[in-house]
mmCIF file of N, CA and C in Angstrom:
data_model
loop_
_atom_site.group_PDB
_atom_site.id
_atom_site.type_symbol
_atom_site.label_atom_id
_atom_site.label_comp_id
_atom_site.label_asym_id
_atom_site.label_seq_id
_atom_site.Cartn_x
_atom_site.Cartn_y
_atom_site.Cartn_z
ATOM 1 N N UNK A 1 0.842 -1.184 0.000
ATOM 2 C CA UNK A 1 0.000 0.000 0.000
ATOM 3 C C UNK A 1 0.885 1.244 0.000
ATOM 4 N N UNK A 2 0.257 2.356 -0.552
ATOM 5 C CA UNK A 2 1.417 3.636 -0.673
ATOM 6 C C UNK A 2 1.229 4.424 0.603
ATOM 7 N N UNK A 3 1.977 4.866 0.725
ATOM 8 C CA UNK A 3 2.388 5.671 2.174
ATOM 9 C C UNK A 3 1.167 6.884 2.246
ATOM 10 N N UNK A 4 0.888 7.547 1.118
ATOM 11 C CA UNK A 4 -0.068 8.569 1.063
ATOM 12 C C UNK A 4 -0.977 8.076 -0.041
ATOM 13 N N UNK A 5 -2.180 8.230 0.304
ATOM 14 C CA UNK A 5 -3.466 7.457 -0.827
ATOM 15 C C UNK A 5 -3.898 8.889 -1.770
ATOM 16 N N UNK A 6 -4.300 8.569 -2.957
ATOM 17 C CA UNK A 6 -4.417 9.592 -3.903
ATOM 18 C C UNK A 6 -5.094 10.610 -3.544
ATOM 19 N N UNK A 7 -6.018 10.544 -2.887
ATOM 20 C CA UNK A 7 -7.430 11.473 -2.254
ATOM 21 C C UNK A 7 -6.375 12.277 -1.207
ATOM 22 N N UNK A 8 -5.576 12.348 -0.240
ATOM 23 C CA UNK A 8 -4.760 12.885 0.515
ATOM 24 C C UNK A 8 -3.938 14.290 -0.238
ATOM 25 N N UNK A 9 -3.379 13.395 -1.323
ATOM 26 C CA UNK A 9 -2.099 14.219 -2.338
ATOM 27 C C UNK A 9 -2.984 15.110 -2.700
ATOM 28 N N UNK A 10 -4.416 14.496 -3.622
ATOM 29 C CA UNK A 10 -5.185 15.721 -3.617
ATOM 30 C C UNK A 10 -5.462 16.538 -3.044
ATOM 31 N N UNK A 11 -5.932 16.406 -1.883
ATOM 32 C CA UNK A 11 -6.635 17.552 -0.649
ATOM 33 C C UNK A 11 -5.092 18.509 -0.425
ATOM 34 N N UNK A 12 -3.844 17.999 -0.339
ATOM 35 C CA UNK A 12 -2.719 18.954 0.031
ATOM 36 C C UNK A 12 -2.609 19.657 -1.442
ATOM 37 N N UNK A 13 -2.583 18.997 -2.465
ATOM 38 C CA UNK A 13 -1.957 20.226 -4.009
ATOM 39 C C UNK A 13 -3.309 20.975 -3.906
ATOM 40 N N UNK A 14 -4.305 20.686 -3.755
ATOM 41 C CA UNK A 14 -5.841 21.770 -4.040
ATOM 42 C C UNK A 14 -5.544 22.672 -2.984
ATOM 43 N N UNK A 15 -5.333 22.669 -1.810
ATOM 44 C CA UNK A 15 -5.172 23.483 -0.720
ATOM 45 C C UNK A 15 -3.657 24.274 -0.708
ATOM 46 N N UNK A 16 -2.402 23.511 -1.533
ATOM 47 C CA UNK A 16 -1.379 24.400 -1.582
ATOM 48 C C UNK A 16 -1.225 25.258 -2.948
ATOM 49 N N UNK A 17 -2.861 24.900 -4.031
ATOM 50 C CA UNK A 17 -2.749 25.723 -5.078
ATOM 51 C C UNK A 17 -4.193 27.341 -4.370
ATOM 52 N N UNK A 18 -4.297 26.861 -3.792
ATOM 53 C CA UNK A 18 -5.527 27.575 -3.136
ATOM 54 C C UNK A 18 -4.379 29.055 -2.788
ATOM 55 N N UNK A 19 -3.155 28.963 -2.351
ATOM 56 C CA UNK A 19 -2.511 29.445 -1.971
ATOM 57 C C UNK A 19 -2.230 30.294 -0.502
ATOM 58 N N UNK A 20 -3.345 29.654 0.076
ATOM 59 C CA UNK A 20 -2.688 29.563 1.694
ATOM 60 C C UNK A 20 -1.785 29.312 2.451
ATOM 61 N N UNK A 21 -1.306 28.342 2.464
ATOM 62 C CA UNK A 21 -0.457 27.510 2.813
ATOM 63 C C UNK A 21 1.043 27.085 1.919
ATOM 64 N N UNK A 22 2.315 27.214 2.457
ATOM 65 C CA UNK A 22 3.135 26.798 1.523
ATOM 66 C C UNK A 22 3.518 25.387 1.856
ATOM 67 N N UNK A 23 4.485 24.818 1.436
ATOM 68 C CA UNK A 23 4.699 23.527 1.573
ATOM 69 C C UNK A 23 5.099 23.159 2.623
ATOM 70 N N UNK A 24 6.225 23.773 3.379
ATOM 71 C CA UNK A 24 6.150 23.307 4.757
ATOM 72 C C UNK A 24 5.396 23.162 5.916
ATOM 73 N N UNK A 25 4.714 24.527 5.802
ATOM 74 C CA UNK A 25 3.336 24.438 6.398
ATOM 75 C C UNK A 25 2.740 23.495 6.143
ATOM 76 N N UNK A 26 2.340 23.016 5.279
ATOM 77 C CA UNK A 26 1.011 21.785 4.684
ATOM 78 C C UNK A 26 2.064 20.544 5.054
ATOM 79 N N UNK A 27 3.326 20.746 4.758
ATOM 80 C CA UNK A 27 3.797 19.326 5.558
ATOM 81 C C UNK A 27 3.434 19.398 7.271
ATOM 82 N N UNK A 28 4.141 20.291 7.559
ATOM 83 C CA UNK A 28 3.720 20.162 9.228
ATOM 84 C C UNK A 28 2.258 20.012 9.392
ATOM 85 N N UNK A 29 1.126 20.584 8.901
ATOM 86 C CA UNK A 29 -0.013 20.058 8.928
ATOM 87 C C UNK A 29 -0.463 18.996 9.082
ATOM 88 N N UNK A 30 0.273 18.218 7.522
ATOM 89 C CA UNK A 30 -0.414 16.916 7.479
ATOM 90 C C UNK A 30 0.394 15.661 8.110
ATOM 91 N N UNK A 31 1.568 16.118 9.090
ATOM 92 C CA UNK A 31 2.212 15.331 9.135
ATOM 93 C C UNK A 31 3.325 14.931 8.555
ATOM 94 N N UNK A 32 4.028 15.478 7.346
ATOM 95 C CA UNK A 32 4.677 14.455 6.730
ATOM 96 C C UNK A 32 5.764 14.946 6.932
ATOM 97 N N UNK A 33 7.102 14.766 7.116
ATOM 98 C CA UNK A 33 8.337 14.713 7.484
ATOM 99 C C UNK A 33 8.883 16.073 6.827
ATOM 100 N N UNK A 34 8.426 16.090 5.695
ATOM 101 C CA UNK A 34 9.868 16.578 4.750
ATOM 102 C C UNK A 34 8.736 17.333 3.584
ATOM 103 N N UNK A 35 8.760 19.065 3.021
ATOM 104 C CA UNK A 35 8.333 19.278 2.243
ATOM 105 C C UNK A 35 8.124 18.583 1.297
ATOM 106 N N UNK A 36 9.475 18.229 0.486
ATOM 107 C CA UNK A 36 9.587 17.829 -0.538
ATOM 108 C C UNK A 36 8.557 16.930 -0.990
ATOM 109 N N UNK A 37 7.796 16.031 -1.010
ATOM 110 C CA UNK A 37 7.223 15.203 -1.483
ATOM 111 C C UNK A 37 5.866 15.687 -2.126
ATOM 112 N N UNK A 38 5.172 16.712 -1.485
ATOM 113 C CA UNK A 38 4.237 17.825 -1.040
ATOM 114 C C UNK A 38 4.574 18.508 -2.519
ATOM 115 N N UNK A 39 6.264 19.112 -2.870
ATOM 116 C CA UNK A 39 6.760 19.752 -4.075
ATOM 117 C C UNK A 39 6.439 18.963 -5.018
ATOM 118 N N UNK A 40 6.694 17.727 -5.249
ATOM 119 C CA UNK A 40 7.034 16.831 -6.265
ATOM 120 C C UNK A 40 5.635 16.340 -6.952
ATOM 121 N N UNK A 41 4.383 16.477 -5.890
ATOM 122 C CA UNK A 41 3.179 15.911 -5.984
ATOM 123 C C UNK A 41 2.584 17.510 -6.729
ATOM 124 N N UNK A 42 2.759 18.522 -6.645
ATOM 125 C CA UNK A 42 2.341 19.510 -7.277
ATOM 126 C C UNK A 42 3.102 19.693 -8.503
ATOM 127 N N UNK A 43 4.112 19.453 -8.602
ATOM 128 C CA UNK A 43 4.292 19.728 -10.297
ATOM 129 C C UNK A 43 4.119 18.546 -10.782
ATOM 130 N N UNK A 44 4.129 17.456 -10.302
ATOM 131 C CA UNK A 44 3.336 16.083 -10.882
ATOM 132 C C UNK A 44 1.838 16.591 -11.279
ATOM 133 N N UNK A 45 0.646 17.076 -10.524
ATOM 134 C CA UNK A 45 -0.114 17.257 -10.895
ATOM 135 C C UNK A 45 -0.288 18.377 -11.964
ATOM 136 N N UNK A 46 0.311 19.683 -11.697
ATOM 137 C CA UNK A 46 0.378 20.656 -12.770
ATOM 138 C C UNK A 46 0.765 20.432 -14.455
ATOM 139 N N UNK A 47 1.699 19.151 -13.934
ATOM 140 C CA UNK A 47 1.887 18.214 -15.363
ATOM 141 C C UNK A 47 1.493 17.456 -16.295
ATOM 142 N N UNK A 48 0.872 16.723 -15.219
ATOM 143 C CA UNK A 48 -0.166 15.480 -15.871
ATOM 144 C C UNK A 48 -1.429 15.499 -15.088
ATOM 145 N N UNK A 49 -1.797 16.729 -14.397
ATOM 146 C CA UNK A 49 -3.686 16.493 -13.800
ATOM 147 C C UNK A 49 -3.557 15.571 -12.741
ATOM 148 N N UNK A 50 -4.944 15.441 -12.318
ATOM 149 C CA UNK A 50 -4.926 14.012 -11.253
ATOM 150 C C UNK A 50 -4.468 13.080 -11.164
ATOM 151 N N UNK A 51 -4.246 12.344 -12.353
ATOM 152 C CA UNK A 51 -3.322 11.122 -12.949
ATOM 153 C C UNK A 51 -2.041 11.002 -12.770
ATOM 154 N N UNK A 52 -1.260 12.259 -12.638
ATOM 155 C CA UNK A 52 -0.157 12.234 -11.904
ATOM 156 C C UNK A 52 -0.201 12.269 -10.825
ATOM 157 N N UNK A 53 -0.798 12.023 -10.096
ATOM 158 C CA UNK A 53 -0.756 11.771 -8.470
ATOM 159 C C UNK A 53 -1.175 10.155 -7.964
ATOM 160 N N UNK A 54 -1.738 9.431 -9.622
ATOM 161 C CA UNK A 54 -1.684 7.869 -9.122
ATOM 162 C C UNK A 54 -0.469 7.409 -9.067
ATOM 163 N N UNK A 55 -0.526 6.135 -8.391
ATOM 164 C CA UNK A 55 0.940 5.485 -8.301
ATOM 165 C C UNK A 55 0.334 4.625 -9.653
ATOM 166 N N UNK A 56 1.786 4.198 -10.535
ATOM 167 C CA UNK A 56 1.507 2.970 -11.254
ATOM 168 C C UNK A 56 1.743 1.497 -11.183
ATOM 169 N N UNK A 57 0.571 1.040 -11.832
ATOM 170 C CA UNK A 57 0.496 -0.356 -11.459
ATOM 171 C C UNK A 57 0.805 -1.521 -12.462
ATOM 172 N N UNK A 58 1.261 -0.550 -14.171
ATOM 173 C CA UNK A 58 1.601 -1.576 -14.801
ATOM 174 C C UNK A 58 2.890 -1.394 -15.155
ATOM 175 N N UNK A 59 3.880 -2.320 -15.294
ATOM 176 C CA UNK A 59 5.652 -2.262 -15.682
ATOM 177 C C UNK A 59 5.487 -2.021 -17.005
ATOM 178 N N UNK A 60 5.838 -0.786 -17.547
ATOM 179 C CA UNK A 60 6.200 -0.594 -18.761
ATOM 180 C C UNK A 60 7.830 -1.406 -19.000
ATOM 181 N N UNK A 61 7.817 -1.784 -20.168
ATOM 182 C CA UNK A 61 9.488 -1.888 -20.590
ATOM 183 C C UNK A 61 10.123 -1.292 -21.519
ATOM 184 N N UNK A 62 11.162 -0.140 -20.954
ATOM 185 C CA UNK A 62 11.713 0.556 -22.218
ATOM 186 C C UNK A 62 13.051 0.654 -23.061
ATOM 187 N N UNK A 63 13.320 0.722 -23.897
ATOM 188 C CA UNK A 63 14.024 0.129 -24.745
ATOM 189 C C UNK A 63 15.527 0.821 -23.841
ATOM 190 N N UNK A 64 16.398 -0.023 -24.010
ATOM 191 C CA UNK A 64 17.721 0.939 -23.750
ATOM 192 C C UNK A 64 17.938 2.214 -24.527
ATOM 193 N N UNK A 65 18.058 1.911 -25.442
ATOM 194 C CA UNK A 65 18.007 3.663 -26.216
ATOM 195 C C UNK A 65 17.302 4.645 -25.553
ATOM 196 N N UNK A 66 16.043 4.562 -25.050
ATOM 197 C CA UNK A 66 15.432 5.547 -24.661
ATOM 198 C C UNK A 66 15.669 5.942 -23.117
ATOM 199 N N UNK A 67 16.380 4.577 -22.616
ATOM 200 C CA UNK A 67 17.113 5.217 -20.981
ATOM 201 C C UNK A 67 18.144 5.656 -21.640
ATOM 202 N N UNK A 68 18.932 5.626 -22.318
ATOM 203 C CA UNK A 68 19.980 6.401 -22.708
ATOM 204 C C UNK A 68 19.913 8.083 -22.821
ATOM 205 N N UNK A 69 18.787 8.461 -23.619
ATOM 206 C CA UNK A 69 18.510 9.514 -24.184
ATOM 207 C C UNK A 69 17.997 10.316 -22.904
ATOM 208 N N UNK A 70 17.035 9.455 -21.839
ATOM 209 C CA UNK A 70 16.732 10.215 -20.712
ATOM 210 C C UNK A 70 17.981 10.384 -20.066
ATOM 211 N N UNK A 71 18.631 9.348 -19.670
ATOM 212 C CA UNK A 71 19.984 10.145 -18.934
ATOM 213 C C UNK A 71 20.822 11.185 -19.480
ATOM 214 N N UNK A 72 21.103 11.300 -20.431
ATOM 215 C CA UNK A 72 22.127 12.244 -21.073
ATOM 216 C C UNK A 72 21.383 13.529 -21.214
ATOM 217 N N UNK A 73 20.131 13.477 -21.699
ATOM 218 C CA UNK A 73 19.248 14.700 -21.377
ATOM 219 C C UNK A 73 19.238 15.243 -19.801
ATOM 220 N N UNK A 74 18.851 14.262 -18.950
ATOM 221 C CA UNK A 74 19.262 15.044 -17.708
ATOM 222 C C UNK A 74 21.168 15.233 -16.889
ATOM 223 N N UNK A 75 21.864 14.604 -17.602
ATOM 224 C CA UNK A 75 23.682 14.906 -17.701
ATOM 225 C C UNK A 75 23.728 16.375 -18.403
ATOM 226 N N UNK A 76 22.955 16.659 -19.530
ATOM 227 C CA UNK A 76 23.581 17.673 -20.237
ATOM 228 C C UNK A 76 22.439 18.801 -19.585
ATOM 229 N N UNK A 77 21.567 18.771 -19.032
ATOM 230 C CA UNK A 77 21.107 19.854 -18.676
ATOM 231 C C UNK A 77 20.773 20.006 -17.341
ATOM 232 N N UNK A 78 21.142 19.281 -16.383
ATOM 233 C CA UNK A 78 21.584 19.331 -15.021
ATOM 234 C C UNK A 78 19.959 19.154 -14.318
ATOM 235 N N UNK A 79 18.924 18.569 -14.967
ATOM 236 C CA UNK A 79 17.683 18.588 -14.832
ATOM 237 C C UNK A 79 17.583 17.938 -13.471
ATOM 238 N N UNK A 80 16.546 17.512 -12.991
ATOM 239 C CA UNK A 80 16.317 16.638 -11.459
ATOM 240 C C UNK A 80 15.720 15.559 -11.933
ATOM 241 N N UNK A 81 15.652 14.734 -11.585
ATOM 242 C CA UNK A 81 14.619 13.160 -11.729
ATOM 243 C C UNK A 81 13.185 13.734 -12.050
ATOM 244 N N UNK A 82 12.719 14.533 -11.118
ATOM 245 C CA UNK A 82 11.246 15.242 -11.394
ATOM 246 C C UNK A 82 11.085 15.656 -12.778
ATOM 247 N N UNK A 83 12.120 16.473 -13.206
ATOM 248 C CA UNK A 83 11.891 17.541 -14.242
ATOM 249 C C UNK A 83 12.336 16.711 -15.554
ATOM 250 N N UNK A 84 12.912 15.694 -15.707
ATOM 251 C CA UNK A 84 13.208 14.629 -16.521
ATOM 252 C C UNK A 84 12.654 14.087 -16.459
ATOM 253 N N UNK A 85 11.497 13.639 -16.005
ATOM 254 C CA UNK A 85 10.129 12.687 -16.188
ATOM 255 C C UNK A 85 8.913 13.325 -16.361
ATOM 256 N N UNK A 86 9.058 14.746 -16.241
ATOM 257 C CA UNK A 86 7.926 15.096 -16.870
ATOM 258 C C UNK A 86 8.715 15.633 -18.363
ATOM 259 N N UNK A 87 9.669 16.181 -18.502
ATOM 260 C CA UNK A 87 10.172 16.399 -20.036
ATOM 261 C C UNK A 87 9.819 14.845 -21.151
ATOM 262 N N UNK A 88 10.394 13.818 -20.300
ATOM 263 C CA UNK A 88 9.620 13.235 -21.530
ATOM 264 C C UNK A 88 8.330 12.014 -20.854
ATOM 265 N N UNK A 89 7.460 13.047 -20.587
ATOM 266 C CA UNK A 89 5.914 12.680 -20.201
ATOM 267 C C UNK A 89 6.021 11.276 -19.248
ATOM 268 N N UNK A 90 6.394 11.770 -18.600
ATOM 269 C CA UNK A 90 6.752 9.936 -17.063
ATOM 270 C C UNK A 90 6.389 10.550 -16.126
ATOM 271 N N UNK A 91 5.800 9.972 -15.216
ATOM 272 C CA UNK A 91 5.682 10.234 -13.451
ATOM 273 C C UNK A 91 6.275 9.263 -12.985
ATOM 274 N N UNK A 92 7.330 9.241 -13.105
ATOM 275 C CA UNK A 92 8.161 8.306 -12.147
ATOM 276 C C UNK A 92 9.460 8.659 -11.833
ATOM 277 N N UNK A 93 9.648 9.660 -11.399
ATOM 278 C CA UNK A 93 11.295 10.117 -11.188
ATOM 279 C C UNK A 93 12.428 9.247 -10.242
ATOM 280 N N UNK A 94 11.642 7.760 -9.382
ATOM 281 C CA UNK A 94 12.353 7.067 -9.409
ATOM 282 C C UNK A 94 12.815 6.081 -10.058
ATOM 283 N N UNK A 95 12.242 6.071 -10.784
ATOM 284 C CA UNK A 95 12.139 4.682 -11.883
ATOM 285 C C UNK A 95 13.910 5.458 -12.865
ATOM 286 N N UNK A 96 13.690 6.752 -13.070
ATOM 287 C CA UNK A 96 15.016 7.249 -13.708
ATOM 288 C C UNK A 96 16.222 7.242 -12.800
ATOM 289 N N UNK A 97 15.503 7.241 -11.580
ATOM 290 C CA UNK A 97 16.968 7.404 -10.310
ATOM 291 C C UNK A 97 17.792 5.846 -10.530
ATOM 292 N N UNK A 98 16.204 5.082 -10.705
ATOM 293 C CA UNK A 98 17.071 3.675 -10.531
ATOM 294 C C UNK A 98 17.820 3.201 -12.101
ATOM 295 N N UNK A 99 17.442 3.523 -12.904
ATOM 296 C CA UNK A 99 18.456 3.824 -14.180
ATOM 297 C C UNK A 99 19.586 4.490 -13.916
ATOM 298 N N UNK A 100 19.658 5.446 -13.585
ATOM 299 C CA UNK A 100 20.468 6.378 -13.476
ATOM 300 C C UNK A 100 22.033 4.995 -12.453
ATOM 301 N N UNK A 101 21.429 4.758 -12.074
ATOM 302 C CA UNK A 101 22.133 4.275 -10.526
ATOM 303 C C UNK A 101 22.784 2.807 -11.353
ATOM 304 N N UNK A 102 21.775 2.279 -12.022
ATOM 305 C CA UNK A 102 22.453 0.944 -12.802
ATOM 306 C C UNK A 102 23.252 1.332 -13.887
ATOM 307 N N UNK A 103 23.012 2.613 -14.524
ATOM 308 C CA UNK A 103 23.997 2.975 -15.585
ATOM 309 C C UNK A 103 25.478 3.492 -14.881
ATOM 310 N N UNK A 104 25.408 3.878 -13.740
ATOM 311 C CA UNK A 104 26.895 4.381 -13.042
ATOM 312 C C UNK A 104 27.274 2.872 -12.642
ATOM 313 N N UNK A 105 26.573 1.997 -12.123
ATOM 314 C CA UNK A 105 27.659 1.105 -11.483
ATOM 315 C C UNK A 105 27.398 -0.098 -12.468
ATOM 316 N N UNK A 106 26.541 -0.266 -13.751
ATOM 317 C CA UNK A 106 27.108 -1.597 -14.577
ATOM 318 C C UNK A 106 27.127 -1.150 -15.896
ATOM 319 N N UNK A 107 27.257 0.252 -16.425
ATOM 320 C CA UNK A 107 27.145 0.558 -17.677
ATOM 321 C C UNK A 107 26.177 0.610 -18.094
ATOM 322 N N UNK A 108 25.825 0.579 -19.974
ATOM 323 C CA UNK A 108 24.685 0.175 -20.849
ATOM 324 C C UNK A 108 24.168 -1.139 -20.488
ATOM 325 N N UNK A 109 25.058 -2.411 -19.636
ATOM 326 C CA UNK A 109 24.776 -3.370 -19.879
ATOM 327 C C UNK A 109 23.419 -3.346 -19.053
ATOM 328 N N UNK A 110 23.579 -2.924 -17.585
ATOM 329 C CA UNK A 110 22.698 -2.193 -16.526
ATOM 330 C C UNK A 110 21.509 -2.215 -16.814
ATOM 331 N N UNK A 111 21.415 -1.243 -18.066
ATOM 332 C CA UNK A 111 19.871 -0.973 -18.564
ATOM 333 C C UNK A 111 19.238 -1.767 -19.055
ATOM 334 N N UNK A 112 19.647 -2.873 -19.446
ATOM 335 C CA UNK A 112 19.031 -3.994 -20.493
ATOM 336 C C UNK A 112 18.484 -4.793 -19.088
ATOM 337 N N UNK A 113 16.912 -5.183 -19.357
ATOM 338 C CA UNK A 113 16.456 -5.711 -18.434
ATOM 339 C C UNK A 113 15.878 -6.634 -19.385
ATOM 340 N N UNK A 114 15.696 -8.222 -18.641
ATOM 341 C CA UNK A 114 15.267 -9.284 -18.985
ATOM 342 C C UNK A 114 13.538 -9.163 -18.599
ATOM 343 N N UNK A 115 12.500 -10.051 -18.892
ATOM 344 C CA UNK A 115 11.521 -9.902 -18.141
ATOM 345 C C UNK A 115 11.787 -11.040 -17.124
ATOM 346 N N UNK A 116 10.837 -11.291 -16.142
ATOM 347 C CA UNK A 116 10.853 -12.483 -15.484
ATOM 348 C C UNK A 116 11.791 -12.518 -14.293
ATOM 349 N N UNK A 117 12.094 -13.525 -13.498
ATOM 350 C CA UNK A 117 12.824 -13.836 -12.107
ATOM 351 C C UNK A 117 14.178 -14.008 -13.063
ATOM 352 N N UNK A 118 15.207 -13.309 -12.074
ATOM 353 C CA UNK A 118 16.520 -13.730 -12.557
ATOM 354 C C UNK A 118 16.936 -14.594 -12.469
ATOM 355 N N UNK A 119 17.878 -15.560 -12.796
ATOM 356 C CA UNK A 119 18.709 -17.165 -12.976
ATOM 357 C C UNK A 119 19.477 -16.614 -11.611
ATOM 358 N N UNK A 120 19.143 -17.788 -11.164
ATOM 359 C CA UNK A 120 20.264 -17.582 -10.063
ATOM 360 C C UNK A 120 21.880 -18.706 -10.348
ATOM 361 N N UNK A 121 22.243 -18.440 -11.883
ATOM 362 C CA UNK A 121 23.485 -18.939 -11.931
ATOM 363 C C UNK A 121 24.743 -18.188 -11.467
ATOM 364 N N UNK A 122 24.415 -16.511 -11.437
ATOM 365 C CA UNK A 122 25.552 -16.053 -10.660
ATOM 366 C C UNK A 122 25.598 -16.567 -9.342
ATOM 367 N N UNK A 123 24.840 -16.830 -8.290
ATOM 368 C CA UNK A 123 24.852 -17.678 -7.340
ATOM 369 C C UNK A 123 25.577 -18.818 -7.127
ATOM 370 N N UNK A 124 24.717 -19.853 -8.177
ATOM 371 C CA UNK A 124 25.639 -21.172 -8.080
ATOM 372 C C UNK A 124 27.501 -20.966 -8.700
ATOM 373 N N UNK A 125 27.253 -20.249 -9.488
ATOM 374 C CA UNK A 125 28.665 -19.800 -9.588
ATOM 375 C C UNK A 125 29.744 -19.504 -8.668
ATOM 376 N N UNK A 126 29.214 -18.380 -7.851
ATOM 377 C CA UNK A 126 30.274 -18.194 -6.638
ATOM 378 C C UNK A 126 30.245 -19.131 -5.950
ATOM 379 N N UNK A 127 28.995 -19.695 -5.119
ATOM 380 C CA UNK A 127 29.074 -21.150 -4.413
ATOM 381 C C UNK A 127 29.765 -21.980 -5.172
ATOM 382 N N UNK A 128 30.116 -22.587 -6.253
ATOM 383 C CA UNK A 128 30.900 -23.388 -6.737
ATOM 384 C C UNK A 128 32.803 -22.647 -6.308
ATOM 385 N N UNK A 129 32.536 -21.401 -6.883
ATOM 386 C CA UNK A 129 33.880 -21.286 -6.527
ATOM 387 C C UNK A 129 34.550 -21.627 -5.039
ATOM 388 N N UNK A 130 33.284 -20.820 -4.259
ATOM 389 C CA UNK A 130 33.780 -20.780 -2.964
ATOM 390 C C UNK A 130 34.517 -22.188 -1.740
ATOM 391 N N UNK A 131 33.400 -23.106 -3.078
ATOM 392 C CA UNK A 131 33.767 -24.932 -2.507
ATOM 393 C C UNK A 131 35.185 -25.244 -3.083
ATOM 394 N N UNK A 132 35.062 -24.838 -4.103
ATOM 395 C CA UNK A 132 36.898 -24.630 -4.635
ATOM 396 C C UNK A 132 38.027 -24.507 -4.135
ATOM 397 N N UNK A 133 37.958 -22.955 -3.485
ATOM 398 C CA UNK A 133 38.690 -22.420 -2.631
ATOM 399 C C UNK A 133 39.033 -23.306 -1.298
ATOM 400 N N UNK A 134 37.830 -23.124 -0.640
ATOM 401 C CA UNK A 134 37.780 -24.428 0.472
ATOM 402 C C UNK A 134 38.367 -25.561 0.160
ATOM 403 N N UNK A 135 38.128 -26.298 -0.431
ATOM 404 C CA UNK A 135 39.069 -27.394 -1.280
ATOM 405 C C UNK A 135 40.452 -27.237 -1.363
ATOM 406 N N UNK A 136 40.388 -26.440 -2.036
ATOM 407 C CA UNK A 136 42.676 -26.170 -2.116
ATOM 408 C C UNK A 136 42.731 -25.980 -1.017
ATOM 409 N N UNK A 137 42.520 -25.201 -0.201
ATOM 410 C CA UNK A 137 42.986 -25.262 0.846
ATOM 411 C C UNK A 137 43.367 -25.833 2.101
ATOM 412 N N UNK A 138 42.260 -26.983 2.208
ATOM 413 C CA UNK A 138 41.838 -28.176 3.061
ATOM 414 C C UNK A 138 43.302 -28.998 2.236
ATOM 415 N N UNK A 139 43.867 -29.299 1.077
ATOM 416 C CA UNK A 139 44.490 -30.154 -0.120
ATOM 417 C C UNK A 139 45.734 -29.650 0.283
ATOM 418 N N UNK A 140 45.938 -28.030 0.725
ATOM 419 C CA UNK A 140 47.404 -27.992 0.992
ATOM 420 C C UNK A 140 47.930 -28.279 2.293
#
């Protein structure tokens, strides 16, 4: 279940477009820790309407090329996760963080996602080695 239900996000962006209240205020209001989220849910909505304030429920899959093109678009113009997912029409600015994060620590290869449960042969792999190791060593 999501931490804040859609009807909530609403009642805070209608009331922080009302312009009473700024964001910290409406965080301390409603409770929630940290402006920011409060920020992110208003230009989500100013972007994409109500619909940007659902969470999504189906896995799109997108081609590597096109995580490519989102990262380097936000490399060359110093954009935020937010502002790079609504440039090219996404509400998901973590879904780019977590690109972002597999392209620094495994490359292009990173981005290429399989569908389905992963093989757990890198597993049996190291366990094989590791009986290996153990082995020579027990041998010397």
């Amino acid at each position: 279940m999501a931490k804040y239900s859609q009807g909530i996000k609403l009642k805070i962006v209608q009331e922080y477009l009302k312009g009473n209240l700024g964001y910290l205020l409406l965080a301390q209001k409603y409770g929630i820790p940290s402006p920011t989220p409060i920020k992110n849910w208003v230009r989500a909505y100013k972007a994409f309407g109500e619909e940007g304030l659902q969470r999504k429920t189906n896995h799109e899959e997108y081609p590597v090329q096109f995580k490519l093109d989102v990262l380097k678009f936000m490399k060359q113009t110093g954009a935020s996760y937010q502002d790079t997912a609504i440039r090219f029409n996404r509400n998901d600015p973590s879904l780019i963080a977590t690109w972002n994060s597999k392209f620094l620590k495994e490359g292009v290869e990173g981005l290429k996602h399989s569908k389905g449960r992963p093989s757990c042969l890198k597993k049996q792999k190291l366990h094989r080695q590791k009986k290996k190791k153990q082995c020579l060593v027990r041998s010397s």
